[in-house]
Short mmCIF file of C-alpha atoms in Angstrom, two decimals:
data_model
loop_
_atom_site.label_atom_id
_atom_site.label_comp_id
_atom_site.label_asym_id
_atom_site.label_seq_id
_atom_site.Cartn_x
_atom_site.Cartn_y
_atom_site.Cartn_z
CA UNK A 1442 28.35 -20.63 -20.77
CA UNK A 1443 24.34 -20.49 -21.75
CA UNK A 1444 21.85 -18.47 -19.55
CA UNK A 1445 20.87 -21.77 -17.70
CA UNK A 1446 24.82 -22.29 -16.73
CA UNK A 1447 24.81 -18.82 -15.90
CA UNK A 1448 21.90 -19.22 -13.69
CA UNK A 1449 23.37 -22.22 -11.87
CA UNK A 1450 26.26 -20.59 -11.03
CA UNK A 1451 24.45 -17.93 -9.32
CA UNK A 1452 22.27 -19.61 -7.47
CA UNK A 1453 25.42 -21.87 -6.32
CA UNK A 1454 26.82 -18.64 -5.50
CA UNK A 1455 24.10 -18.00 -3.11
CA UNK A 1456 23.96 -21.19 -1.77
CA UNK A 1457 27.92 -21.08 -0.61
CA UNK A 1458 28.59 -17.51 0.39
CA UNK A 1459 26.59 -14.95 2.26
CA UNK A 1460 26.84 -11.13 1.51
CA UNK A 1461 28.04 -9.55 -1.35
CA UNK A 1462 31.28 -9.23 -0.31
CA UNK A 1463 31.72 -13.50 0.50
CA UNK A 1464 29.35 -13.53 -3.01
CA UNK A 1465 31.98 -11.64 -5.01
CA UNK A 1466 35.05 -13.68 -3.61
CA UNK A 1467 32.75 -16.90 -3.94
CA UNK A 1468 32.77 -16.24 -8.24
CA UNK A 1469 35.83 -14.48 -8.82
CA UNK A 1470 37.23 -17.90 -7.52
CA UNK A 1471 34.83 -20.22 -9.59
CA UNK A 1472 35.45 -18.03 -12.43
CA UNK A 1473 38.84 -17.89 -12.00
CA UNK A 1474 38.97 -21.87 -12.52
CA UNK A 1475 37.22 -21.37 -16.07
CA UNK A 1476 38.40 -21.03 -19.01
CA UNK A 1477 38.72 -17.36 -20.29
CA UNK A 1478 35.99 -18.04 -22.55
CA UNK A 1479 33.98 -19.28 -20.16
CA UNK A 1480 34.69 -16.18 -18.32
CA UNK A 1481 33.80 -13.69 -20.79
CA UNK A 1482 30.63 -15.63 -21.31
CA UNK A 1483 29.71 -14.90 -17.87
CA UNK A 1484 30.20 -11.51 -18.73
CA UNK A 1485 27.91 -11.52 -21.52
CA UNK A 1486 24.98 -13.58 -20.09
CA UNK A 1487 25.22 -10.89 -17.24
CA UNK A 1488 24.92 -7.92 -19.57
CA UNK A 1489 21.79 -10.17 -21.37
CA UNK A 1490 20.17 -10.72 -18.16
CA UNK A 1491 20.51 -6.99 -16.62
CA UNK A 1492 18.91 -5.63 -20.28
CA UNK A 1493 16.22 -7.46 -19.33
CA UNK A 1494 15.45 -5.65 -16.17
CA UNK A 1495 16.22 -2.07 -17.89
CA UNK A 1496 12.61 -1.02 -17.88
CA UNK A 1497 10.67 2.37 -16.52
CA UNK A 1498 8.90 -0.04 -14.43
CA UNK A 1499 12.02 -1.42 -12.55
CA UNK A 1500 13.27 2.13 -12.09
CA UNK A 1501 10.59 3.28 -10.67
CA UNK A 1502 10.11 0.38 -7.76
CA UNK A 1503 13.94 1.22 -7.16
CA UNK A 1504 12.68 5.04 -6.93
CA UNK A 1505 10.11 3.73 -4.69
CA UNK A 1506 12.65 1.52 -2.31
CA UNK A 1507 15.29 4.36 -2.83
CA UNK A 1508 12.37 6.82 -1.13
CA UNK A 1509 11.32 8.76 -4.24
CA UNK A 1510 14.84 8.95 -6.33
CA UNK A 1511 17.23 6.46 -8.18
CA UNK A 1512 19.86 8.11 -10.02
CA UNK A 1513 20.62 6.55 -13.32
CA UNK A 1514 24.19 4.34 -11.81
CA UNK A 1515 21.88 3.86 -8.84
CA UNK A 1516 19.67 2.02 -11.44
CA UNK A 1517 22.38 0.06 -13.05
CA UNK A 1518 23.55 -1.30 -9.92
CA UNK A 1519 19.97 -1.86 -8.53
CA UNK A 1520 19.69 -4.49 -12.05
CA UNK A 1521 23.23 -5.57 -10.90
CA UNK A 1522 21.49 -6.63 -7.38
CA UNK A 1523 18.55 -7.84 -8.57
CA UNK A 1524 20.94 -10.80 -10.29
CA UNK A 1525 21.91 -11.82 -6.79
CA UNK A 1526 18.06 -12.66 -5.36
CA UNK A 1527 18.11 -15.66 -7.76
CA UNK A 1528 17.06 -16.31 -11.10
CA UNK A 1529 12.78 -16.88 -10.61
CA UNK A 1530 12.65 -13.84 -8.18
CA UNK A 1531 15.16 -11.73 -11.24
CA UNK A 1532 12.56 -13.22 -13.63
CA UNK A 1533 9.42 -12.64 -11.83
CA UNK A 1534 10.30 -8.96 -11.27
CA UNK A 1535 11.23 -8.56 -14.81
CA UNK A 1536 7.21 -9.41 -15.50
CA UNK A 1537 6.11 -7.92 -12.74
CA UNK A 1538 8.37 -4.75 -10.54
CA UNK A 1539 6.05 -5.11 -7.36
CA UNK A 1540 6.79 -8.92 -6.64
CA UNK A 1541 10.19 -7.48 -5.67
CA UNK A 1542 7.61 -7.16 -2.47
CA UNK A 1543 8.35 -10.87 -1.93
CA UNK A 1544 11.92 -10.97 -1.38
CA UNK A 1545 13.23 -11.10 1.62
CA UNK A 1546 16.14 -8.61 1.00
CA UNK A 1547 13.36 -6.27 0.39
CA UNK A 1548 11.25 -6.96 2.75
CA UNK A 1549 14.07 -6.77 5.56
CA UNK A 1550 14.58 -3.12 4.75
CA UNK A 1551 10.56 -1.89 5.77
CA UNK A 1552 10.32 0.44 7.87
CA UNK A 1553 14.00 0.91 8.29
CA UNK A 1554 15.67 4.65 7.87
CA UNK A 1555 17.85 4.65 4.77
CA UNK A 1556 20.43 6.41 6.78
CA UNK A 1557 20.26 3.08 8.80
CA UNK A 1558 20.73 0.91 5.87
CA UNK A 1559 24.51 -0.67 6.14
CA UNK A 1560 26.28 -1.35 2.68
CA UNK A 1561 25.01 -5.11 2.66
CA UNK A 1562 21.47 -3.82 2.97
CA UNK A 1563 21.67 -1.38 0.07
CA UNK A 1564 19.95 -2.81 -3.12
CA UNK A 1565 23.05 -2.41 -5.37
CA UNK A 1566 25.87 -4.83 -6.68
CA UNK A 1567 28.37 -2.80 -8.58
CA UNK A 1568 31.20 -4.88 -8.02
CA UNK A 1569 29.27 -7.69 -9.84
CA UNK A 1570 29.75 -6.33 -12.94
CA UNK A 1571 33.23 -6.18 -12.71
CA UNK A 1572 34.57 -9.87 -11.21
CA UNK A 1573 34.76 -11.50 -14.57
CA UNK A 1574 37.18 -8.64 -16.34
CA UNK A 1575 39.52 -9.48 -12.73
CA UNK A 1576 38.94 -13.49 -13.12
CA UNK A 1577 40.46 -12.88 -16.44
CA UNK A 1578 42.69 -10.71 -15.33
CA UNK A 1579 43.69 -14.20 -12.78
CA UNK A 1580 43.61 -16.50 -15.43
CA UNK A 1581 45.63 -14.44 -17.96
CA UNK A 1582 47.89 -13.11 -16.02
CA UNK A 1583 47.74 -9.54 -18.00
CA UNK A 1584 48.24 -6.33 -16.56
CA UNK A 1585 45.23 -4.16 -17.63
CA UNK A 1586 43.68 -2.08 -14.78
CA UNK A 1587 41.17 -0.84 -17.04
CA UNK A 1588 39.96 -4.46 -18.72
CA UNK A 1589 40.80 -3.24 -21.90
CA UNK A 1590 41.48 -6.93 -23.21
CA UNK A 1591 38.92 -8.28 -21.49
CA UNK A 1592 36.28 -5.90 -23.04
CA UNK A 1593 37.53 -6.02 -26.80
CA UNK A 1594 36.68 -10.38 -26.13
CA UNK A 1595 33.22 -9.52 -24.67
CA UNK A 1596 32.34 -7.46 -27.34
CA UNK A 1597 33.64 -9.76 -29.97
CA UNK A 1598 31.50 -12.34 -28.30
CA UNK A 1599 28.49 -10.27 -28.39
CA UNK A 1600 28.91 -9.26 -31.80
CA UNK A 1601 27.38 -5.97 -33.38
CA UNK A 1602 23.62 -6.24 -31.86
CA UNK A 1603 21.71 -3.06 -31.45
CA UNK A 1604 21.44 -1.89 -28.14
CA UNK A 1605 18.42 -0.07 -26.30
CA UNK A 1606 18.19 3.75 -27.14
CA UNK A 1607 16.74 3.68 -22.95
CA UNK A 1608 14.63 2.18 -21.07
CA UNK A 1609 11.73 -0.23 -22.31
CA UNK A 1610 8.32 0.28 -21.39
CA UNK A 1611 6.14 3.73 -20.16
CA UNK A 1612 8.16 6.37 -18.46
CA UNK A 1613 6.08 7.40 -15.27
CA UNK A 1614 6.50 9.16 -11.93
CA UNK A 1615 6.26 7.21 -8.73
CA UNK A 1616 5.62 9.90 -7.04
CA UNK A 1617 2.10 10.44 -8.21
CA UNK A 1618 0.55 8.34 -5.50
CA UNK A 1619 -2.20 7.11 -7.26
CA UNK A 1620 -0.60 5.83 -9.77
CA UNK A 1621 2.23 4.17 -7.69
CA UNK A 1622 -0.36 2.65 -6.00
CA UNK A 1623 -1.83 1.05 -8.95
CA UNK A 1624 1.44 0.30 -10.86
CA UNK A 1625 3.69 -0.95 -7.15
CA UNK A 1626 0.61 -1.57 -4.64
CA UNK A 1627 2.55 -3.58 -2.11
CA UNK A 1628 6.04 -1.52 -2.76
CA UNK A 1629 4.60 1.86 -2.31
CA UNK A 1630 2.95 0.76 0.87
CA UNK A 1631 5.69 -0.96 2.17
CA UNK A 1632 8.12 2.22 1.48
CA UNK A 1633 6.04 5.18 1.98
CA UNK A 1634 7.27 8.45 0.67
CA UNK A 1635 8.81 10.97 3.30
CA UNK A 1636 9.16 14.95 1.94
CA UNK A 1637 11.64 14.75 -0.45
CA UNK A 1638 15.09 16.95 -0.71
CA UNK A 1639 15.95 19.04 -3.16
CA UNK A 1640 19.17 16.65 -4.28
CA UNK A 1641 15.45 14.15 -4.45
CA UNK A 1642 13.31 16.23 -5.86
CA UNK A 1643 13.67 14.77 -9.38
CA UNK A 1644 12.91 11.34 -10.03
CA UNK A 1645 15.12 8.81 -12.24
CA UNK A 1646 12.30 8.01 -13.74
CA UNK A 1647 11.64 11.16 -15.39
CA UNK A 1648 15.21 12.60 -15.29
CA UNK A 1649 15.62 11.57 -18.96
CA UNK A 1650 19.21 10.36 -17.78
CA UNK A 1651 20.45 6.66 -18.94
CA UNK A 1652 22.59 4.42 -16.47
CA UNK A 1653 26.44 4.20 -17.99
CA UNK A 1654 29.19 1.85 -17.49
CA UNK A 1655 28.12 -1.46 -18.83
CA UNK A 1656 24.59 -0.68 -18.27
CA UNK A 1657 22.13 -1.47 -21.09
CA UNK A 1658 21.29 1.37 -23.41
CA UNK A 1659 24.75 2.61 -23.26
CA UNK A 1660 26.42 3.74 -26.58
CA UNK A 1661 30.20 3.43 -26.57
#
């Protein structure tokens, strides 16, 4: 599976199912009709496509949407999402964090109290990153809870490439208005910052801290 196979598939995905829950059903049973090379593939184009979007810039329109903090798995999963809007809207925030103002998934969440926000709303897909390990699971018919197998292929497919030390790019703080407003000019007005909480009070951004899990920048 290449990235433009890997592409098609997701935008089928969007095409047939709606929500992430139908999504996620949706490609663990396309998957699940692959081969388990095919599968593990997907894996690895996924993992290519999310280090793409592992930059200070991302994090810190996610800090922005999130209302002024994304913890570091908050992060991962917010790359995880971003997979989901499509591959030109994925790419065009890659180049440029503030056309996520153009989505609609974003744009349906203005003005809207977090606390409000139901689980399809929330701008994280965790359980992306795990329905290829349980289409192999499907199409091998092993046992392993934990994906051991399924890992040990992915990372034989990936070979022994360097991963990130962190995040690429300028580390900054979107809570210094002006410069939000320079860097994310449409996201910081569309999600104005309220008085943050303590739990808030330090941004992702600037926390130092590195998403885990299969998140890029991860040492194992």
């Amino acid at each position: 599976m290449d990235i433009d196979s890997f592409w098609e598939l997701i935008e089928e995905c969007r095409r047939q199912a709606r929500g992430p829950d139908e999504r996620l059903a949706w490609l663990r049973g396309e998957l699940s009709r692959r081969s388990p090379a095919e599968v593990v593939q997907f894996q690895v184009r996924l993992d290519e496509v999310t280090h793409e979007a592992f930059t200070w810039d991302l994090w810190a329109a996610a800090d922005r949407i999130f209302g002024g903090w994304c913890s570091d798995d908050g992060f991962c999963y917010f790359g995880l999402w971003m997979v989901s809007l499509g591959r030109e809207p994925f790419s065009q925030a890659v180049g440029n964090p503030d056309a996520l103002a153009d989505a609609p998934e974003v744009q349906g969440l203005v003005g809207r109290p977090r606390e409000l926000w139901n689980d399809d709303d929330w701008p994280d897909w965790e359980s992306l990153d795990y329905v290829a390990m349980e289409a192999y699971g499907i199409l091998t018919g092993v046992d392993d809870e934990c994906g051991e197998a399924f890992y040990e292929a992915v990372d034989a497919e990936q070979g022994d490439g360097e991963g990130s030390s962190g995040p690429l790019g300028e580390r900054w703080d979107v809570r210094c208005e002006d410069e939000a407003a320079r860097r994310l000019p449409r996201l910081s007005t569309m999600f104005p910052l309220r008085s943050l909480t303590q739990k808030g009070s330090s941004s992702a951004s600037g926390s130092g801290e590195y998403p885990h899990a299969h998140c890029p920048g991860t040492v194992a």
